[in-house]
Amino acid sequence: MSASAKVVPHHIAIVMDGNGRWAARRFMPRLVGHKQGVESLRRCARACQQRGVRVLTVFAFSSENWNRPQDEVSGLMELMGVALAREVPDLHKEGVRIHFVGERASLSEKVRAGLAQAEALTAGNTSLVLNVCFNYGGRWDVAQAAAALAARGEAITEASLDRALALAHVPDPDLVIRTGGEMRISNFLLWQAAYSEFYFSDKLWPEFDAAALDQAIAAYAQRERRFGQTSAQIQGQAAP
Ligand code: IPE
Ligand code: IPE
Ligand code: MG
């Protein structure tokens, strides 16, 4: 295995936080920050691809974000439609496979159709898996997985739950990044982040660029992932 294959995380997950503050600092409406956030995501997806990251999972709208002012929520729903139309064709050309992760029943018919179309269009792509968590909550995910198993009469074990979760198609994230300076998980990948490395950036999401991503990856490369073992055990293991 080459040196870079060891230090570049296979799966990066990001809490894209700070759009509202980015706009407020410029005396602009919060929605302008969200629009800028879409630009930042496009840049980041490209940078991940160039660095050999295989899976990028981003938190775009949480189960709790419905509690924001009505105009921000409807603005975000509209922005999803606009972003799909504008970004999906290019992402498809670049070989990105898109998955939407989250509860869909409470989304409008139009948004649901857009998500399904983007998934169908990009289903054969293999260069990067992009999971967009939209109307997602870690608690929702664990509860829907348990309910699905119960409905099928299957035993609830770690392995069966793992297979029933909304991110069963990818391995757990190696690195979880949160921008915007807050140090909390806000109901993101509660199950899957059990052994992820965490990296917190003070940069607001719209200003998180390729250099900032490189800093996060460099910090990750310095970590010793022990998964419950001792440091001596890890050091003694032959390189894979
Ligand atoms: C993250 O940015 C995007 C969403 C939650 C939709 P915020 O909108 O939370 O931005 P801040 O944290 O208020 O700056
Ligand atoms: C987390 O950010 C959700 C997303 C980035 C989509 P929030 O801004 O909603 O988190 P809190 O409310 O500060 O914890
Ligand atoms: Mg926020």
Short mmCIF file of C-alpha atoms and ligand atoms in Angstrom, two decimals:
data_model
loop_
_atom_site.label_atom_id
_atom_site.label_comp_id
_atom_site.label_asym_id
_atom_site.label_seq_id
_atom_site.Cartn_x
_atom_site.Cartn_y
_atom_site.Cartn_z
CA MET A 1 0.00 0.00 0.00
CA SER A 2 1.39 3.42 -0.92
CA ALA A 3 1.99 6.05 1.76
CA SER A 4 -0.81 8.23 0.49
CA ALA A 5 -3.29 5.34 0.55
CA LYS A 6 -2.64 4.99 4.28
CA VAL A 7 -3.12 8.64 5.22
CA VAL A 8 -6.01 9.63 3.01
CA PRO A 9 -9.30 8.72 4.69
CA HIS A 10 -11.48 6.40 2.64
CA HIS A 11 -14.66 8.04 3.96
CA ILE A 12 -14.98 11.66 5.11
CA ALA A 13 -18.19 12.95 6.70
CA ILE A 14 -18.82 16.68 7.17
CA VAL A 15 -21.21 18.74 9.28
CA MET A 16 -21.38 21.75 6.96
CA ASP A 17 -22.08 24.37 9.61
CA GLY A 18 -21.76 28.16 9.59
CA ASN A 19 -23.66 29.28 6.46
CA GLY A 20 -25.96 31.60 8.41
CA ARG A 21 -23.10 33.31 10.25
CA TRP A 22 -21.14 33.69 7.01
CA ALA A 23 -24.06 35.63 5.53
CA ALA A 24 -24.81 37.60 8.72
CA ARG A 25 -21.21 38.86 8.82
CA ARG A 26 -21.80 40.31 5.38
CA PHE A 27 -25.17 41.80 6.37
CA MET A 28 -26.91 39.44 3.98
CA PRO A 29 -29.87 37.09 4.43
CA ARG A 30 -29.03 33.61 5.79
CA LEU A 31 -30.16 32.03 2.53
CA VAL A 32 -27.27 33.71 0.70
CA GLY A 33 -24.99 31.76 3.04
CA HIS A 34 -26.76 28.52 2.17
CA LYS A 35 -26.31 29.23 -1.55
CA GLN A 36 -22.64 29.85 -0.95
CA GLY A 37 -22.61 26.56 0.98
CA VAL A 38 -23.62 24.70 -2.18
CA GLU A 39 -20.58 26.21 -3.97
CA SER A 40 -18.39 25.09 -1.13
CA LEU A 41 -19.77 21.55 -1.34
CA ARG A 42 -19.07 21.36 -5.06
CA ARG A 43 -15.47 22.50 -4.45
CA CYS A 44 -15.02 20.07 -1.59
CA ALA A 45 -16.42 17.09 -3.54
CA ARG A 46 -13.96 17.82 -6.33
CA ALA A 47 -11.05 18.17 -3.92
CA CYS A 48 -11.97 14.89 -2.21
CA GLN A 49 -12.02 13.10 -5.55
CA GLN A 50 -8.62 14.52 -6.48
CA ARG A 51 -7.16 13.33 -3.18
CA GLY A 52 -8.43 9.78 -3.51
CA VAL A 53 -11.23 9.95 -0.94
CA ARG A 54 -13.84 7.40 -2.05
CA VAL A 55 -16.87 8.39 0.05
CA LEU A 56 -18.02 11.86 1.11
CA THR A 57 -21.05 12.17 3.39
CA VAL A 58 -22.43 15.62 4.14
CA PHE A 59 -25.05 16.89 6.56
CA ALA A 60 -27.29 19.28 4.62
CA PHE A 61 -30.53 19.41 6.63
CA SER A 62 -31.20 17.83 10.01
CA SER A 63 -34.42 16.41 11.46
CA GLU A 64 -34.32 19.38 13.85
CA ASN A 65 -33.79 22.04 11.16
CA TRP A 66 -37.58 22.05 10.55
CA ASN A 67 -37.73 24.12 13.74
CA ARG A 68 -36.09 27.09 12.03
CA PRO A 69 -38.16 30.07 10.85
CA GLN A 70 -40.60 29.05 8.14
CA ASP A 71 -39.00 31.23 5.46
CA GLU A 72 -35.56 29.70 6.03
CA VAL A 73 -36.99 26.17 5.83
CA SER A 74 -38.88 26.88 2.62
CA GLY A 75 -35.80 28.65 1.21
CA LEU A 76 -33.69 25.58 1.94
CA MET A 77 -36.22 23.26 0.28
CA GLU A 78 -36.26 25.49 -2.78
CA LEU A 79 -32.48 25.65 -2.81
CA MET A 80 -32.36 21.85 -2.86
CA GLY A 81 -34.40 21.88 -6.09
CA VAL A 82 -32.18 24.55 -7.66
CA ALA A 83 -28.95 22.84 -6.55
CA LEU A 84 -30.12 19.51 -7.96
CA ALA A 85 -30.84 21.02 -11.35
CA ARG A 86 -27.58 22.95 -11.42
CA GLU A 87 -25.08 20.55 -9.87
CA VAL A 88 -26.20 17.03 -10.71
CA PRO A 89 -25.29 17.08 -14.45
CA ASP A 90 -21.68 18.10 -13.67
CA LEU A 91 -21.35 15.67 -10.78
CA HIS A 92 -22.60 12.94 -13.09
CA LYS A 93 -20.00 13.87 -15.73
CA GLU A 94 -17.32 13.66 -13.06
CA GLY A 95 -18.38 10.13 -12.15
CA VAL A 96 -19.97 10.93 -8.78
CA ARG A 97 -22.63 8.56 -7.46
CA ILE A 98 -25.19 10.45 -5.38
CA HIS A 99 -27.27 9.01 -2.56
CA PHE A 100 -29.75 10.95 -0.46
CA VAL A 101 -29.99 9.78 3.11
CA GLY A 102 -32.89 10.71 5.35
CA GLU A 103 -36.61 10.57 5.82
CA ARG A 104 -38.39 11.44 2.56
CA ALA A 105 -42.08 11.21 3.42
CA SER A 106 -42.23 14.77 4.76
CA LEU A 107 -40.53 16.27 1.69
CA SER A 108 -42.56 17.70 -1.16
CA GLU A 109 -43.38 15.53 -4.16
CA LYS A 110 -41.14 17.75 -6.30
CA VAL A 111 -38.07 17.46 -4.06
CA ARG A 112 -38.61 13.69 -3.69
CA ALA A 113 -38.76 13.29 -7.46
CA GLY A 114 -35.56 15.34 -7.85
CA LEU A 115 -33.70 13.17 -5.35
CA ALA A 116 -34.84 9.96 -7.03
CA GLN A 117 -33.86 11.28 -10.47
CA ALA A 118 -30.37 12.26 -9.34
CA GLU A 119 -29.86 8.85 -7.75
CA ALA A 120 -31.08 6.99 -10.83
CA LEU A 121 -28.93 9.10 -13.19
CA THR A 122 -25.72 8.58 -11.22
CA ALA A 123 -26.32 4.97 -10.10
CA GLY A 124 -23.61 3.55 -12.35
CA ASN A 125 -20.85 5.97 -11.31
CA THR A 126 -17.85 4.84 -9.31
CA SER A 127 -15.31 7.65 -8.82
CA LEU A 128 -16.81 9.08 -5.60
CA VAL A 129 -19.86 8.20 -3.52
CA LEU A 130 -21.56 11.39 -2.30
CA ASN A 131 -24.12 10.84 0.45
CA VAL A 132 -26.23 13.91 1.10
CA CYS A 133 -27.97 13.67 4.47
CA PHE A 134 -31.17 15.61 4.04
CA ASN A 135 -33.93 15.49 6.64
CA TYR A 136 -31.57 13.14 8.44
CA GLY A 137 -31.00 12.47 12.11
CA GLY A 138 -28.87 9.76 13.69
CA ARG A 139 -31.73 8.90 16.03
CA TRP A 140 -34.17 8.67 13.13
CA ASP A 141 -31.79 6.29 11.40
CA VAL A 142 -31.38 3.93 14.36
CA ALA A 143 -35.14 3.97 14.99
CA GLN A 144 -36.07 3.32 11.33
CA ALA A 145 -33.54 0.48 11.15
CA ALA A 146 -34.93 -1.13 14.32
CA ALA A 147 -38.50 -0.70 13.04
CA ALA A 148 -37.60 -2.30 9.69
CA LEU A 149 -36.05 -5.30 11.44
CA ALA A 150 -39.04 -5.64 13.76
CA ALA A 151 -41.46 -5.47 10.83
CA ARG A 152 -39.57 -8.31 9.13
CA GLY A 153 -39.43 -10.27 12.37
CA GLU A 154 -35.62 -10.22 12.36
CA ALA A 155 -33.53 -10.32 15.51
CA ILE A 156 -31.95 -7.00 16.49
CA THR A 157 -28.19 -7.44 16.67
CA GLU A 158 -25.32 -5.05 15.95
CA ALA A 159 -24.79 -6.69 12.59
CA SER A 160 -28.46 -6.69 11.54
CA LEU A 161 -28.93 -3.08 12.67
CA ASP A 162 -25.82 -2.09 10.78
CA ARG A 163 -27.27 -3.60 7.60
CA ALA A 164 -30.63 -1.85 8.08
CA LEU A 165 -29.17 1.64 8.59
CA ALA A 166 -29.42 4.24 5.86
CA LEU A 167 -25.65 4.23 5.26
CA ALA A 168 -25.30 0.45 4.96
CA HIS A 169 -23.85 0.88 1.45
CA VAL A 170 -20.61 2.45 2.73
CA PRO A 171 -18.08 1.69 5.48
CA ASP A 172 -18.12 3.89 8.60
CA PRO A 173 -16.53 7.34 8.24
CA ASP A 174 -12.83 7.50 9.04
CA LEU A 175 -12.87 11.24 9.57
CA VAL A 176 -15.74 13.47 10.68
CA ILE A 177 -15.19 17.20 10.10
CA ARG A 178 -17.37 19.92 11.58
CA THR A 179 -16.93 23.47 10.37
CA GLY A 180 -18.30 26.58 12.09
CA GLY A 181 -16.53 26.19 15.43
CA GLU A 182 -19.15 24.21 17.37
CA MET A 183 -17.92 21.02 19.02
CA ARG A 184 -20.98 18.83 18.98
CA ILE A 185 -22.47 16.09 16.83
CA SER A 186 -25.99 17.58 16.46
CA ASN A 187 -27.59 14.18 15.74
CA PHE A 188 -25.26 13.34 12.83
CA LEU A 189 -23.91 9.80 12.38
CA LEU A 190 -24.51 8.62 15.95
CA TRP A 191 -23.97 4.94 15.18
CA GLN A 192 -21.43 5.16 12.39
CA ALA A 193 -19.08 7.65 14.10
CA ALA A 194 -18.32 5.22 16.95
CA TYR A 195 -14.62 5.09 15.97
CA SER A 196 -14.29 8.03 13.60
CA GLU A 197 -11.59 10.63 14.12
CA PHE A 198 -13.05 14.10 14.73
CA TYR A 199 -11.73 17.36 13.37
CA PHE A 200 -13.25 20.73 14.22
CA SER A 201 -12.59 23.77 12.09
CA ASP A 202 -13.35 27.37 13.04
CA LYS A 203 -13.86 28.17 9.38
CA LEU A 204 -17.46 28.75 8.37
CA TRP A 205 -18.63 26.22 5.76
CA PRO A 206 -18.67 28.65 2.78
CA GLU A 207 -15.00 29.43 3.41
CA PHE A 208 -13.86 25.81 3.88
CA ASP A 209 -11.61 25.32 0.84
CA ALA A 210 -9.18 22.72 -0.49
CA ALA A 211 -6.39 24.02 1.77
CA ALA A 212 -8.63 23.61 4.80
CA LEU A 213 -9.49 20.09 3.66
CA ASP A 214 -5.79 19.32 3.36
CA GLN A 215 -5.25 20.53 6.93
CA ALA A 216 -7.98 18.20 8.14
CA ILE A 217 -6.51 15.26 6.23
CA ALA A 218 -3.04 16.09 7.57
CA ALA A 219 -4.39 16.13 11.14
CA TYR A 220 -6.08 12.78 10.47
CA ALA A 221 -2.80 11.33 9.23
CA GLN A 222 -1.23 12.11 12.62
CA ARG A 223 -3.85 10.23 14.62
CA GLU A 224 -3.36 6.76 16.01
CA ARG A 225 -6.57 4.80 15.60
CA ARG A 226 -6.63 2.19 18.31
CA PHE A 227 -10.18 0.77 18.21
CA GLY A 228 -9.91 -0.17 21.87
CA GLN A 229 -6.45 -1.75 21.64
CA THR A 230 -3.29 -0.39 23.21
CA SER A 231 -0.78 1.79 21.44
CA ALA A 232 1.85 -0.97 21.73
CA GLN A 233 -0.45 -3.41 19.99
CA ILE A 234 -1.04 -0.99 17.14
CA GLN A 235 2.67 -0.19 16.78
CA GLY A 236 3.48 -3.91 16.70
CA GLN A 237 1.12 -4.68 13.87
CA ALA A 238 2.70 -5.29 10.51
CA ALA A 239 1.82 -2.63 7.96
CA PRO A 240 -1.09 -3.82 5.83
C1 IPE B 1 -25.55 24.92 8.31
O1 IPE B 1 -25.39 26.28 8.49
C2 IPE B 1 -26.59 24.59 7.26
C3 IPE B 1 -27.85 24.08 7.81
C4 IPE B 1 -28.04 23.72 9.04
C5 IPE B 1 -28.97 23.97 6.88
P1 IPE B 1 -26.27 27.07 9.54
O2 IPE B 1 -27.50 27.56 8.84
O3 IPE B 1 -26.53 26.26 10.75
O4 IPE B 1 -25.33 28.29 9.89
P2 IPE B 1 -25.09 28.93 11.32
O5 IPE B 1 -24.65 27.84 12.25
O6 IPE B 1 -26.39 29.54 11.75
O7 IPE B 1 -24.03 29.95 11.07
C1 IPE B 2 -26.11 20.79 12.05
O1 IPE B 2 -26.05 22.18 12.15
C2 IPE B 2 -26.97 20.39 10.89
C3 IPE B 2 -26.42 20.69 9.58
C4 IPE B 2 -25.25 21.19 9.30
C5 IPE B 2 -27.29 20.37 8.48
P1 IPE B 2 -27.02 23.01 13.09
O2 IPE B 2 -26.65 24.43 12.92
O3 IPE B 2 -28.43 22.64 12.82
O4 IPE B 2 -26.61 22.47 14.55
P2 IPE B 2 -26.86 23.11 15.97
O5 IPE B 2 -28.32 23.47 16.05
O6 IPE B 2 -25.99 24.32 16.08
O7 IPE B 2 -26.45 22.06 16.95
MG MG B 3 -25.53 26.01 12.49
#
